[in-house]
XYZ file of N, CA and C in Angstrom:
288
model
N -22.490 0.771 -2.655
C -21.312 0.021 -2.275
C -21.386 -1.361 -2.918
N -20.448 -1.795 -3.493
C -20.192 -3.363 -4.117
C -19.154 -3.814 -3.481
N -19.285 -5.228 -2.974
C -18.236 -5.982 -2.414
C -17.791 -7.147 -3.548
N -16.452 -7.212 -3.684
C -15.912 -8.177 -4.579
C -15.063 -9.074 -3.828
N -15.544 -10.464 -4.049
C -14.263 -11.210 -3.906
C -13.307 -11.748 -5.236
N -11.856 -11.214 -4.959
C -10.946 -11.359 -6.109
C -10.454 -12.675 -5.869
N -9.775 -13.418 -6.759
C -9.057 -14.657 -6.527
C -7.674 -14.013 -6.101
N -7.276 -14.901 -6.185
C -5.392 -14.848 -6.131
C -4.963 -13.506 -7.243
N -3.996 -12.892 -6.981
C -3.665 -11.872 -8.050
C -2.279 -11.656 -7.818
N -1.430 -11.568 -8.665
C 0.272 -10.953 -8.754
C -0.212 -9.066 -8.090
N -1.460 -8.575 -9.406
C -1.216 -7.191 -8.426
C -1.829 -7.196 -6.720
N -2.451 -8.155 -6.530
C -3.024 -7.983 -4.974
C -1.847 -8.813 -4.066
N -0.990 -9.534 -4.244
C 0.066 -9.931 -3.605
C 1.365 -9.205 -3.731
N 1.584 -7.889 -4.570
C 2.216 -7.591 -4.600
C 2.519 -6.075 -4.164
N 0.890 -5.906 -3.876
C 0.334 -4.575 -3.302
C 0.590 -5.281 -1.636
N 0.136 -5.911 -1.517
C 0.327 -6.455 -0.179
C 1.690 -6.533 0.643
N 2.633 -7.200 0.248
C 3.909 -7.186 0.209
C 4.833 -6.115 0.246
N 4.103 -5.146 -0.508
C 5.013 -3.369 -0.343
C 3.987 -2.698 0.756
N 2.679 -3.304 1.064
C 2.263 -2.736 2.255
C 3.195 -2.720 3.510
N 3.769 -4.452 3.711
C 4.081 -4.894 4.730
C 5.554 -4.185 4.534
N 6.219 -3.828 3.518
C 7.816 -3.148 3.749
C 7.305 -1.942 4.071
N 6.601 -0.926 3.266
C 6.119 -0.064 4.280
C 6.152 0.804 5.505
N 5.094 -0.600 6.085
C 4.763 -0.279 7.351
C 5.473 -0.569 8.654
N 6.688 -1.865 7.848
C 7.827 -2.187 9.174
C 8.887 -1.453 9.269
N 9.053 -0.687 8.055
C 10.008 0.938 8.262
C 9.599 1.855 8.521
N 8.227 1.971 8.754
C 7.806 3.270 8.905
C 7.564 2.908 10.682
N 7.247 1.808 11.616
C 7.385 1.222 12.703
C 8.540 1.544 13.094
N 9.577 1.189 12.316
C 11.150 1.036 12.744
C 11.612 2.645 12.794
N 11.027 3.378 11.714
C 11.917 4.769 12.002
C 11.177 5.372 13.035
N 9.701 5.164 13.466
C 9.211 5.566 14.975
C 10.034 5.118 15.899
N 10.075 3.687 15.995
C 11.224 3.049 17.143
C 12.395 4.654 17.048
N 13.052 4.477 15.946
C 14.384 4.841 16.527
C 14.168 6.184 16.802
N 13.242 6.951 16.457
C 12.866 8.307 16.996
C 12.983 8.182 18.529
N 11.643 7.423 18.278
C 11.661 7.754 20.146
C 12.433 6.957 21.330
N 13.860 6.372 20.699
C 14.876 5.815 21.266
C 15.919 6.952 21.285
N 15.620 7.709 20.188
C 16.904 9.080 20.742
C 17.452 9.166 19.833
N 17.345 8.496 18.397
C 18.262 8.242 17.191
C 17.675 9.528 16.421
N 18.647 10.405 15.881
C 18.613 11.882 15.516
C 18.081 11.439 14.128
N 17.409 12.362 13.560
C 17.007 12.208 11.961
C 18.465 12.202 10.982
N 19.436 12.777 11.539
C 20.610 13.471 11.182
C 20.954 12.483 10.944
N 21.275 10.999 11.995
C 22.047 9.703 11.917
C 22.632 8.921 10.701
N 23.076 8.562 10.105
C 23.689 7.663 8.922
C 22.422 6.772 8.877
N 21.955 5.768 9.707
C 21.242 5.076 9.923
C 19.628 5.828 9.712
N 19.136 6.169 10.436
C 18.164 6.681 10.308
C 18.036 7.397 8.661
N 19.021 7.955 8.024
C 19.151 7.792 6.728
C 18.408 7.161 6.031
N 19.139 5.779 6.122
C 19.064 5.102 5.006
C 18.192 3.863 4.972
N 17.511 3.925 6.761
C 16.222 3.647 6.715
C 15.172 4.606 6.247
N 15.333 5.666 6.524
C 14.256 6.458 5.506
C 14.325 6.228 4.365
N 15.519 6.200 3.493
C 15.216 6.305 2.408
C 14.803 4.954 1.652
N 14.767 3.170 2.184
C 14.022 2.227 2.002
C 12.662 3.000 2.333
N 12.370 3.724 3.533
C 10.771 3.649 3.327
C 10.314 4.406 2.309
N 11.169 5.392 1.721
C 11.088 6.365 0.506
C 10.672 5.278 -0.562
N 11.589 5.071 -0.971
C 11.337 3.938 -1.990
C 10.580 2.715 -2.066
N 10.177 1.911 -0.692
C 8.993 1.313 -0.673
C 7.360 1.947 -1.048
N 7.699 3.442 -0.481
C 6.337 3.962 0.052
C 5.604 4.472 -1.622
N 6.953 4.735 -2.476
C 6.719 4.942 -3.809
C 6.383 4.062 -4.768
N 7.254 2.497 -4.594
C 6.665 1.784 -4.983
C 5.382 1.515 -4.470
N 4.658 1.333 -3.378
C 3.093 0.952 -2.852
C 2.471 1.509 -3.586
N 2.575 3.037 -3.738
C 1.806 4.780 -4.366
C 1.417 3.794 -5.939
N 2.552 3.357 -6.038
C 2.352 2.870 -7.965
C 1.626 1.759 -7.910
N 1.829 0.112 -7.013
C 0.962 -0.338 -7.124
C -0.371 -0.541 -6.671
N -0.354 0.775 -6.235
C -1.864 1.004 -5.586
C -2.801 1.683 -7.300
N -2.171 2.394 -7.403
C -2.728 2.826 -8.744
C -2.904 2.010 -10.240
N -1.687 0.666 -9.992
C -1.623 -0.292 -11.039
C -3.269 -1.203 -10.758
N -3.420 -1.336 -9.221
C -4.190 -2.424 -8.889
C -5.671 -1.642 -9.291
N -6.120 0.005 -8.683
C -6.918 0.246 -9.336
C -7.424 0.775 -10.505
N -6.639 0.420 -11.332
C -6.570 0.681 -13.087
C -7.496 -0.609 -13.519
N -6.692 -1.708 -12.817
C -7.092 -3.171 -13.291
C -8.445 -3.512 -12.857
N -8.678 -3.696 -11.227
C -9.624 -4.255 -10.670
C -10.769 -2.952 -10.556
N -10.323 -1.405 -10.211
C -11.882 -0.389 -9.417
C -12.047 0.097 -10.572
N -11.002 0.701 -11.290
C -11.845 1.756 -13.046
C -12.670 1.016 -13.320
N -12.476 -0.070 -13.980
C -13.944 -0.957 -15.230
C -15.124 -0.804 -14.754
N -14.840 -0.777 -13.194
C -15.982 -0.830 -12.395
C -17.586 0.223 -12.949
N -16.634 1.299 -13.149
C -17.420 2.791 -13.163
C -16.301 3.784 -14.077
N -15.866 3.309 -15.461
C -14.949 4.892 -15.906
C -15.248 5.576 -16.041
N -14.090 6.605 -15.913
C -14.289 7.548 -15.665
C -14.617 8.464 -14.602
N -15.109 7.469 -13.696
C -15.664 7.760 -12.438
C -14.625 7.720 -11.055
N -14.757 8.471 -10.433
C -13.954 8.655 -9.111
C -14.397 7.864 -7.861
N -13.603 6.803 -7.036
C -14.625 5.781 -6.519
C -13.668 5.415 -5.398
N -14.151 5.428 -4.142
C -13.441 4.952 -3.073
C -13.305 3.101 -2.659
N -12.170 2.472 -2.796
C -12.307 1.803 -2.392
C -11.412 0.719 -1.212
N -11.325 -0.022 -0.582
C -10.655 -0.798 0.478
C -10.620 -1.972 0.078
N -8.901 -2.289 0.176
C -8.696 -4.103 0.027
C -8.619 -4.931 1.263
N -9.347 -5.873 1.365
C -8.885 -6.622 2.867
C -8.356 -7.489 2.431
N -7.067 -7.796 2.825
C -5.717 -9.205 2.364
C -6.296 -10.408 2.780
N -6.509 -10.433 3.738
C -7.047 -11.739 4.427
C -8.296 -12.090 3.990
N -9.322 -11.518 3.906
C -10.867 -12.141 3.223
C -10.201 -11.675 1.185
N -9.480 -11.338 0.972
C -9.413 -10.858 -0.176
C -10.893 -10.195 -0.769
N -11.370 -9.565 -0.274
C -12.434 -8.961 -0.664
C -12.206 -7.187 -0.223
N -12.828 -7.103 -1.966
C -12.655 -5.529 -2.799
C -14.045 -4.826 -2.336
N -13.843 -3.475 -1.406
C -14.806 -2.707 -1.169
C -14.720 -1.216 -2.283
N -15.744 -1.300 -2.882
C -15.797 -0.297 -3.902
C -17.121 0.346 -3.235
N -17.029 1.915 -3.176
C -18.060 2.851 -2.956
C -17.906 3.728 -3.836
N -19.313 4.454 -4.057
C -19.468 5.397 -5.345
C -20.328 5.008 -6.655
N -19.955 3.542 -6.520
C -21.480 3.100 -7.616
C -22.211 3.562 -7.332
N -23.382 3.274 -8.244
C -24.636 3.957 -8.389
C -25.586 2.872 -8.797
């Protein structure tokens, strides 16, 4: 396991940021579930489909961020790792 601390980054603030759209539509379409709001709804719609399109954008910059910061690490290599926003520190497992 290697722990990194990254500085400031456009891809780690921007991975962050589609975390947080995310996870407050994916909150919000629970709310309206279990308020009684049908999947069927207009609404419930077209809040899904922001979380569609957030959740796709995240998918990409999750993969932009570990192209940049976890590959170099180990290429080629397949490697688990965790960002914490707040300590900004990169958990990479799988080194050797």
């Amino acid at each position: 396991m290697k722990e990194i601390i990254l500085d400031s980054s456009r891809a780690m603030d921007h991975l962050e940021a589609l975390g947080y759209e995310v996870g407050s539509r994916k909150d919000l379409l629970s709310y309206m579930i279990s308020a009684g709001v049908k999947p069927s709804d207009e609404a419930f719609q077209a809040y899904h489909k922001e979380y569609q399109d957030f959740f796709i954008q995240y998918e990409e910059a999750k993969s932009a961020f570990e192209k940049e910061f976890v590959e170099p690490l180990a290429p080629g290599k397949r490697l688990t790792w965790n960002l914490d926003f707040a300590t900004r520190r990169l958990t990479v497992e799988g080194l050797s």
